[in-house]
PDB file of C-alpha atoms in Angstrom:
ATOM      1  CA  MET A   1      50.049  34.721   8.823  1.00 54.00           C
ATOM      2  CA  LYS A   2      46.515  33.245   8.435  1.00 52.00           C
ATOM      3  CA  GLN A   3      45.682  30.747  11.175  1.00 56.00           C
ATOM      4  CA  LEU A   4      44.537  27.363   9.918  1.00 55.00           C
ATOM      5  CA  PRO A   5      41.425  25.826  11.482  1.00 53.00           C
ATOM      6  CA  SER A   6      42.123  23.229  14.112  1.00 51.00           C
ATOM      7  CA  ARG A   7      41.812  19.554  13.267  1.00 52.00           C
ATOM      8  CA  LYS A   8      38.972  19.272  15.791  1.00 52.00           C
ATOM      9  CA  VAL A   9      36.956  22.014  14.072  1.00 51.00           C
ATOM     10  CA  SER A  10      37.560  20.425  10.660  1.00 57.00           C
ATOM     11  CA  VAL A  11      36.379  17.031  11.854  1.00 56.00           C
ATOM     12  CA  ASN A  12      33.293  18.497  13.493  1.00 60.00           C
ATOM     13  CA  THR A  13      32.442  20.381  10.314  1.00 61.00           C
ATOM     14  CA  PHE A  14      32.862  17.215   8.270  1.00 52.00           C
ATOM     15  CA  LEU A  15      30.654  15.190  10.620  1.00 56.00           C
ATOM     16  CA  GLU A  16      27.984  17.872  10.542  1.00 63.00           C
ATOM     17  CA  LYS A  17      27.954  17.800   6.732  1.00 55.00           C
ATOM     18  CA  VAL A  18      27.694  14.017   6.749  1.00 51.00           C
ATOM     19  CA  LYS A  19      24.799  14.238   9.196  1.00 54.00           C
ATOM     20  CA  GLN A  20      23.005  16.801   7.064  1.00 56.00           C
ATOM     21  CA  GLY A  21      23.533  14.698   3.962  1.00 52.00           C
ATOM     22  CA  ALA A  22      22.116  11.617   5.668  1.00 44.00           C
ATOM     23  CA  VAL A  23      19.026  13.541   6.748  1.00 45.00           C
ATOM     24  CA  ALA A  24      18.520  14.967   3.283  1.00 46.00           C
ATOM     25  CA  SER A  25      18.776  11.545   1.633  1.00 50.00           C
ATOM     26  CA  TRP A  26      16.430   9.784   4.086  1.00 58.00           C
ATOM     27  CA  LYS A  27      12.958   9.036   2.812  1.00 71.00           C
ATOM     28  CA  PRO A  28      10.040   7.722   4.858  1.00 82.00           C
ATOM     29  CA  VAL A  29       8.683   4.270   4.086  1.00 87.00           C
ATOM     30  CA  ARG A  30       5.471   4.539   2.086  1.00 94.00           C
ATOM     31  CA  LEU A  31       2.506   2.235   1.531  1.00 94.00           C
ATOM     32  CA  ILE A  32      -0.222   2.730  -1.062  1.00 96.00           C
ATOM     33  CA  PHE A  33      -3.591   1.475   0.183  1.00 93.00           C
ATOM     34  CA  ALA A  34      -6.020   1.210  -2.744  1.00 95.00           C
ATOM     35  CA  MET A  35      -9.708   0.283  -2.731  1.00 93.00           C
ATOM     36  CA  ASP A  36     -12.444  -0.349  -5.226  1.00 95.00           C
ATOM     37  CA  ALA A  37     -15.188   2.167  -4.344  1.00 93.00           C
ATOM     38  CA  THR A  38     -17.752   1.118  -6.926  1.00 93.00           C
ATOM     39  CA  ALA A  39     -21.354   0.527  -5.861  1.00 89.00           C
ATOM     40  CA  SER A  40     -20.984  -3.173  -5.044  1.00 84.00           C
ATOM     41  CA  ARG A  41     -18.442  -2.385  -2.347  1.00 86.00           C
ATOM     42  CA  GLU A  42     -20.279   0.219  -0.279  1.00 83.00           C
ATOM     43  CA  HIS A  43     -20.554  -2.010   2.780  1.00 81.00           C
ATOM     44  CA  SER A  44     -16.870  -2.919   2.547  1.00 81.00           C
ATOM     45  CA  TRP A  45     -15.875   0.734   2.327  1.00 82.00           C
ATOM     46  CA  ASP A  46     -17.808   1.474   5.513  1.00 82.00           C
ATOM     47  CA  LEU A  47     -16.140  -1.505   7.154  1.00 81.00           C
ATOM     48  CA  ALA A  48     -12.675  -0.322   6.107  1.00 80.00           C
ATOM     49  CA  THR A  49     -13.427   3.135   7.489  1.00 78.00           C
ATOM     50  CA  GLN A  50     -14.373   1.640  10.836  1.00 78.00           C
ATOM     51  CA  LEU A  51     -11.265  -0.561  10.951  1.00 77.00           C
ATOM     52  CA  HIS A  52      -8.741   1.964   9.660  1.00 71.00           C
ATOM     53  CA  ASP A  53      -6.982   2.067  13.045  1.00 64.00           C
ATOM     54  CA  GLU A  54      -5.572  -1.416  12.394  1.00 64.00           C
ATOM     55  CA  LEU A  55      -3.477   0.085   9.619  1.00 71.00           C
ATOM     56  CA  PHE A  56      -2.925   3.669  10.667  1.00 70.00           C
ATOM     57  CA  ARG A  57      -1.967   2.960  14.273  1.00 69.00           C
ATOM     58  CA  THR A  58       1.094   1.209  12.915  1.00 66.00           C
ATOM     59  CA  ALA A  59       1.669   4.082  10.506  1.00 68.00           C
ATOM     60  CA  GLN A  60       1.929   6.542  13.367  1.00 68.00           C
ATOM     61  CA  GLU A  61       4.110   4.270  15.505  1.00 71.00           C
ATOM     62  CA  LYS A  62       6.551   3.283  12.758  1.00 71.00           C
ATOM     63  CA  ASP A  63       6.777   6.473  10.645  1.00 75.00           C
ATOM     64  CA  LEU A  64       4.917   4.778   7.814  1.00 85.00           C
ATOM     65  CA  ASN A  65       3.342   7.170   5.329  1.00 91.00           C
ATOM     66  CA  VAL A  66       0.132   5.943   3.729  1.00 91.00           C
ATOM     67  CA  GLN A  67      -1.552   7.138   0.561  1.00 94.00           C
ATOM     68  CA  LEU A  68      -5.212   6.277   0.054  1.00 92.00           C
ATOM     69  CA  VAL A  69      -6.182   5.517  -3.556  1.00 95.00           C
ATOM     70  CA  TYR A  70      -9.688   4.700  -4.753  1.00 95.00           C
ATOM     71  CA  TYR A  71     -11.782   4.635  -7.909  1.00 96.00           C
ATOM     72  CA  ARG A  72     -15.505   4.778  -8.495  1.00 95.00           C
ATOM     73  CA  GLY A  73     -18.114   5.879 -11.029  1.00 92.00           C
ATOM     74  CA  ILE A  74     -17.040   6.676 -14.594  1.00 90.00           C
ATOM     75  CA  LEU A  75     -13.268   7.232 -14.596  1.00 91.00           C
ATOM     76  CA  ASP A  76     -13.394   8.815 -11.135  1.00 96.00           C
ATOM     77  CA  PHE A  77      -9.927   8.170  -9.664  1.00 97.00           C
ATOM     78  CA  HIS A  78      -8.419   9.742  -6.536  1.00 96.00           C
ATOM     79  CA  ALA A  79      -5.092   9.593  -4.712  1.00 96.00           C
ATOM     80  CA  SER A  80      -4.720  11.351  -1.358  1.00 93.00           C
ATOM     81  CA  THR A  81      -1.647  13.131  -0.089  1.00 92.00           C
ATOM     82  CA  TRP A  82       0.821  11.035   1.903  1.00 92.00           C
ATOM     83  CA  SER A  83       0.052  10.943   5.616  1.00 86.00           C
ATOM     84  CA  SER A  84       1.177   9.126   8.748  1.00 78.00           C
ATOM     85  CA  THR A  85      -1.792  10.216  10.863  1.00 77.00           C
ATOM     86  CA  ALA A  86      -4.990   8.240  11.172  1.00 72.00           C
ATOM     87  CA  THR A  87      -7.142  11.351  11.422  1.00 76.00           C
ATOM     88  CA  ASP A  88      -6.331  12.702   7.956  1.00 78.00           C
ATOM     89  CA  LEU A  89      -7.087   9.512   6.070  1.00 77.00           C
ATOM     90  CA  HIS A  90     -10.086   8.668   8.205  1.00 77.00           C
ATOM     91  CA  GLN A  91     -11.641  12.009   7.295  1.00 81.00           C
ATOM     92  CA  THR A  92     -10.976  11.336   3.611  1.00 81.00           C
ATOM     93  CA  MET A  93     -12.618   7.918   3.793  1.00 82.00           C
ATOM     94  CA  GLN A  94     -15.662   9.292   5.604  1.00 82.00           C
ATOM     95  CA  MET A  95     -16.333  11.748   2.805  1.00 84.00           C
ATOM     96  CA  VAL A  96     -16.351   9.096   0.064  1.00 86.00           C
ATOM     97  CA  ARG A  97     -19.583   7.586  -1.211  1.00 88.00           C
ATOM     98  CA  CYS A  98     -19.390   4.559  -3.488  1.00 91.00           C
ATOM     99  CA  LEU A  99     -20.685   4.944  -7.059  1.00 93.00           C
ATOM    100  CA  GLY A 100     -21.449   2.443  -9.786  1.00 93.00           C
ATOM    101  CA  GLY A 101     -18.811   1.945 -12.455  1.00 94.00           C
ATOM    102  CA  ARG A 102     -16.198  -0.384 -13.878  1.00 95.00           C
ATOM    103  CA  THR A 103     -12.938  -1.377 -12.255  1.00 97.00           C
ATOM    104  CA  GLN A 104      -9.825   0.754 -12.772  1.00 98.00           C
ATOM    105  CA  ILE A 105      -7.151  -1.605 -11.525  1.00 98.00           C
ATOM    106  CA  LEU A 106      -4.828  -0.692 -14.405  1.00 98.00           C
ATOM    107  CA  ARG A 107      -4.854   2.915 -13.211  1.00 98.00           C
ATOM    108  CA  VAL A 108      -4.099   1.760  -9.667  1.00 98.00           C
ATOM    109  CA  LEU A 109      -1.088  -0.264 -10.792  1.00 98.00           C
ATOM    110  CA  SER A 110       0.141   2.478 -13.132  1.00 98.00           C
ATOM    111  CA  HIS A 111      -0.185   5.073 -10.389  1.00 98.00           C
ATOM    112  CA  ALA A 112       1.752   2.867  -7.982  1.00 98.00           C
ATOM    113  CA  TYR A 113       4.514   2.442 -10.552  1.00 98.00           C
ATOM    114  CA  GLU A 114       4.847   6.189 -11.139  1.00 98.00           C
ATOM    115  CA  GLU A 115       4.831   6.931  -7.402  1.00 97.00           C
ATOM    116  CA  SER A 116       7.467   4.267  -6.809  1.00 97.00           C
ATOM    117  CA  LEU A 117       9.828   5.954  -9.235  1.00 96.00           C
ATOM    118  CA  ARG A 118       9.684   9.101  -7.083  1.00 94.00           C
ATOM    119  CA  GLU A 119       9.174   7.789  -3.559  1.00 92.00           C
ATOM    120  CA  ASN A 120      10.249   4.935  -1.286  1.00 92.00           C
ATOM    121  CA  VAL A 121       7.099   2.847  -1.818  1.00 96.00           C
ATOM    122  CA  LYS A 122       7.360  -0.406   0.113  1.00 95.00           C
ATOM    123  CA  ALA A 123       4.206  -2.066  -1.222  1.00 96.00           C
ATOM    124  CA  LEU A 124       0.788  -1.641  -2.800  1.00 97.00           C
ATOM    125  CA  ALA A 125      -2.235  -3.124  -1.007  1.00 95.00           C
ATOM    126  CA  PHE A 126      -5.444  -3.391  -3.016  1.00 96.00           C
ATOM    127  CA  VAL A 127      -8.916  -4.427  -1.845  1.00 93.00           C
ATOM    128  CA  GLY A 128     -11.517  -5.340  -4.462  1.00 94.00           C
ATOM    129  CA  ASP A 129     -14.052  -7.961  -5.453  1.00 94.00           C
ATOM    130  CA  THR A 130     -13.835  -8.184  -9.237  1.00 95.00           C
ATOM    131  CA  CYS A 131     -11.820  -7.305 -12.336  1.00 97.00           C
ATOM    132  CA  GLU A 132     -13.380  -6.102 -15.600  1.00 96.00           C
ATOM    133  CA  GLU A 133     -10.196  -5.273 -17.518  1.00 97.00           C
ATOM    134  CA  ASP A 134      -7.815  -6.848 -20.013  1.00 98.00           C
ATOM    135  CA  PRO A 135      -5.607  -9.190 -17.966  1.00 98.00           C
ATOM    136  CA  GLN A 136      -2.634  -8.810 -20.302  1.00 98.00           C
ATOM    137  CA  GLU A 137      -2.459  -5.056 -19.718  1.00 98.00           C
ATOM    138  CA  LEU A 138      -2.537  -5.656 -15.991  1.00 98.00           C
ATOM    139  CA  TYR A 139       0.192  -8.279 -16.208  1.00 98.00           C
ATOM    140  CA  SER A 140       2.405  -5.915 -18.188  1.00 98.00           C
ATOM    141  CA  ILE A 141       2.400  -3.166 -15.568  1.00 98.00           C
ATOM    142  CA  ALA A 142       2.604  -5.774 -12.799  1.00 98.00           C
ATOM    143  CA  GLY A 143       5.825  -7.020 -14.358  1.00 98.00           C
ATOM    144  CA  ARG A 144       7.247  -3.504 -14.255  1.00 98.00           C
ATOM    145  CA  LEU A 145       6.346  -3.185 -10.578  1.00 98.00           C
ATOM    146  CA  GLY A 146       8.067  -6.503  -9.964  1.00 97.00           C
ATOM    147  CA  LEU A 147      11.235  -5.271 -11.642  1.00 97.00           C
ATOM    148  CA  ILE A 148      11.502  -2.257  -9.332  1.00 97.00           C
ATOM    149  CA  GLY A 149      10.729  -4.342  -6.238  1.00 96.00           C
ATOM    150  CA  VAL A 150       7.213  -3.222  -5.335  1.00 97.00           C
ATOM    151  CA  PRO A 151       5.050  -6.201  -4.292  1.00 97.00           C
ATOM    152  CA  VAL A 152       1.281  -6.011  -4.756  1.00 98.00           C
ATOM    153  CA  PHE A 153      -0.972  -7.519  -2.098  1.00 97.00           C
ATOM    154  CA  LEU A 154      -4.430  -8.172  -3.518  1.00 97.00           C
ATOM    155  CA  PHE A 155      -7.149  -8.813  -0.959  1.00 94.00           C
ATOM    156  CA  GLN A 156     -10.121 -10.212  -2.841  1.00 94.00           C
ATOM    157  CA  GLU A 157     -13.502  -9.874  -1.195  1.00 91.00           C
ATOM    158  CA  GLY A 158     -15.268 -13.008  -2.409  1.00 91.00           C
ATOM    159  CA  PHE A 159     -14.134 -15.988  -4.427  1.00 93.00           C
ATOM    160  CA  GLU A 160     -15.060 -15.267  -8.067  1.00 95.00           C
ATOM    161  CA  SER A 161     -12.786 -17.618 -10.018  1.00 97.00           C
ATOM    162  CA  ASP A 162     -11.810 -15.428 -12.993  1.00 97.00           C
ATOM    163  CA  THR A 163     -10.895 -12.557 -10.681  1.00 97.00           C
ATOM    164  CA  SER A 164      -8.939 -14.936  -8.463  1.00 98.00           C
ATOM    165  CA  ALA A 165      -6.852 -16.099 -11.409  1.00 98.00           C
ATOM    166  CA  ILE A 166      -6.033 -12.526 -12.474  1.00 98.00           C
ATOM    167  CA  PHE A 167      -5.203 -11.352  -8.955  1.00 98.00           C
ATOM    168  CA  ALA A 168      -3.019 -14.390  -8.339  1.00 98.00           C
ATOM    169  CA  GLU A 169      -0.995 -13.711 -11.490  1.00 98.00           C
ATOM    170  CA  ILE A 170      -0.495 -10.046 -10.586  1.00 98.00           C
ATOM    171  CA  ALA A 171       0.723 -11.152  -7.155  1.00 98.00           C
ATOM    172  CA  ARG A 172       3.077 -13.700  -8.716  1.00 97.00           C
ATOM    173  CA  ARG A 173       4.628 -11.184 -11.097  1.00 98.00           C
ATOM    174  CA  THR A 174       5.253  -8.652  -8.326  1.00 98.00           C
ATOM    175  CA  LYS A 175       6.323 -11.192  -5.679  1.00 96.00           C
ATOM    176  CA  GLY A 176       3.330 -10.157  -3.587  1.00 96.00           C
ATOM    177  CA  ALA A 177       0.323 -12.174  -2.437  1.00 96.00           C
ATOM    178  CA  HIS A 178      -3.324 -12.801  -3.286  1.00 97.00           C
ATOM    179  CA  ILE A 179      -5.670 -13.452  -0.366  1.00 95.00           C
ATOM    180  CA  PRO A 180      -9.430 -14.002  -0.884  1.00 94.00           C
ATOM    181  CA  PHE A 181     -11.673 -13.462   2.135  1.00 90.00           C
ATOM    182  CA  THR A 182     -15.358 -13.700   2.977  1.00 89.00           C
ATOM    183  CA  PRO A 183     -17.332 -10.556   2.079  1.00 83.00           C
ATOM    184  CA  GLY A 184     -18.188  -8.409   5.079  1.00 79.00           C
ATOM    185  CA  SER A 185     -15.858 -10.223   7.474  1.00 84.00           C
ATOM    186  CA  ALA A 186     -14.652  -7.611   9.949  1.00 83.00           C
ATOM    187  CA  GLN A 187     -12.227 -10.023  11.607  1.00 84.00           C
ATOM    188  CA  ALA A 188     -10.597 -10.943   8.298  1.00 85.00           C
ATOM    189  CA  PHE A 189     -10.375  -7.312   7.201  1.00 83.00           C
ATOM    190  CA  ALA A 190      -8.753  -6.281  10.488  1.00 83.00           C
ATOM    191  CA  GLU A 191      -6.184  -9.067  10.264  1.00 87.00           C
ATOM    192  CA  LEU A 192      -5.305  -8.197   6.669  1.00 86.00           C
ATOM    193  CA  LEU A 193      -4.787  -4.524   7.529  1.00 84.00           C
ATOM    194  CA  SER A 194      -2.550  -5.421  10.479  1.00 84.00           C
ATOM    195  CA  THR A 195      -0.540  -7.804   8.329  1.00 89.00           C
ATOM    196  CA  ILE A 196       0.123  -5.363   5.496  1.00 89.00           C
ATOM    197  CA  ALA A 197       1.112  -2.625   7.960  1.00 86.00           C
ATOM    198  CA  ALA A 198       3.568  -5.019   9.601  1.00 87.00           C
ATOM    199  CA  TYR A 199       5.059  -5.969   6.238  1.00 91.00           C
ATOM    200  CA  ALA A 200       5.498  -2.350   5.137  1.00 90.00           C
ATOM    201  CA  THR A 201       7.363  -1.424   8.294  1.00 88.00           C
ATOM    202  CA  GLY A 202       9.303  -4.609   9.013  1.00 89.00           C
ATOM    203  CA  GLY A 203       9.162  -6.980   6.064  1.00 91.00           C
ATOM    204  CA  THR A 204       8.495 -10.701   6.338  1.00 91.00           C
ATOM    205  CA  SER A 205      10.234 -10.944   9.714  1.00 91.00           C
ATOM    206  CA  ALA A 206       7.644  -8.577  11.210  1.00 89.00           C
ATOM    207  CA  VAL A 207       4.776 -10.514   9.613  1.00 90.00           C
ATOM    208  CA  ASN A 208       6.245 -13.729  10.987  1.00 89.00           C
ATOM    209  CA  GLN A 209       5.674 -12.438  14.518  1.00 89.00           C
ATOM    210  CA  LEU A 210       1.934 -12.113  13.940  1.00 87.00           C
ATOM    211  CA  LYS A 211      -0.587 -14.901  14.281  1.00 84.00           C
ATOM    212  CA  GLY A 212      -3.647 -15.579  12.180  1.00 86.00           C
ATOM    213  CA  ARG A 213      -4.978 -17.607   9.287  1.00 85.00           C
ATOM    214  CA  PHE A 214      -4.498 -14.875   6.694  1.00 84.00           C
ATOM    215  CA  THR A 215      -1.072 -13.960   8.020  1.00 89.00           C
ATOM    216  CA  THR A 216       0.048 -17.566   7.523  1.00 90.00           C
ATOM    217  CA  ARG A 217      -1.300 -17.650   3.966  1.00 90.00           C
ATOM    218  CA  LEU A 218       0.447 -14.387   3.088  1.00 89.00           C
ATOM    219  CA  LEU A 219       3.754 -15.654   4.458  1.00 90.00           C
ATOM    220  CA  GLU A 220       3.439 -18.896   2.497  1.00 91.00           C
ATOM    221  CA  GLN A 221       3.136 -16.929  -0.745  1.00 92.00           C
ATOM    222  CA  LEU A 222       5.968 -14.536   0.083  1.00 89.00           C
ATOM    223  CA  GLN A 223       8.314 -17.403   0.877  1.00 82.00           C
ATOM    224  CA  SER A 224       7.345 -19.648  -2.058  1.00 79.00           C
TER     225      SER A 224
END
């Protein structure tokens, strides 16, 4: 007569399968960090490269995977592989040289939408100083990002009014935030990077533990 497996063995086998299933279904939290790399933003790109630790230190500590996206020149658009190490993305940023060209914010938003359908993208952070595209097209894809729960945080270098209006509407439609800051301000840039890293890994409760002028403004928009 064939001996039946013991109840203990059956339970252990079941628990092991559950464990394996949980591991297989787990996905790391991901943040897309996008930057305008056209000619007018060369100084800002160098600044971001120097301050990358503010973002990527958190990535390494909290298992946050970051993808660097940038555009420059004539339809030159790049998206890095996902990484949780500062070294990889720092090397990528060091190799980039800004080139003249028009903005490609629509491509950034569209890319974020497509990635979010495949991966666990927590948010899109974008740094730029102007917008040269049809606002209605941007609002359309922003609405789609809002529907799937991906907020867009637009950090505007400068205070150009037309750009501010467009960025604010994109933020509104995605339940994100629009924060203008003074061009070339290292302190502001560092605070913004720390804030977005905190949000991606811990949501508004994590941001609430930080202190700073820009952190307060971001929270006000998220909670409005």
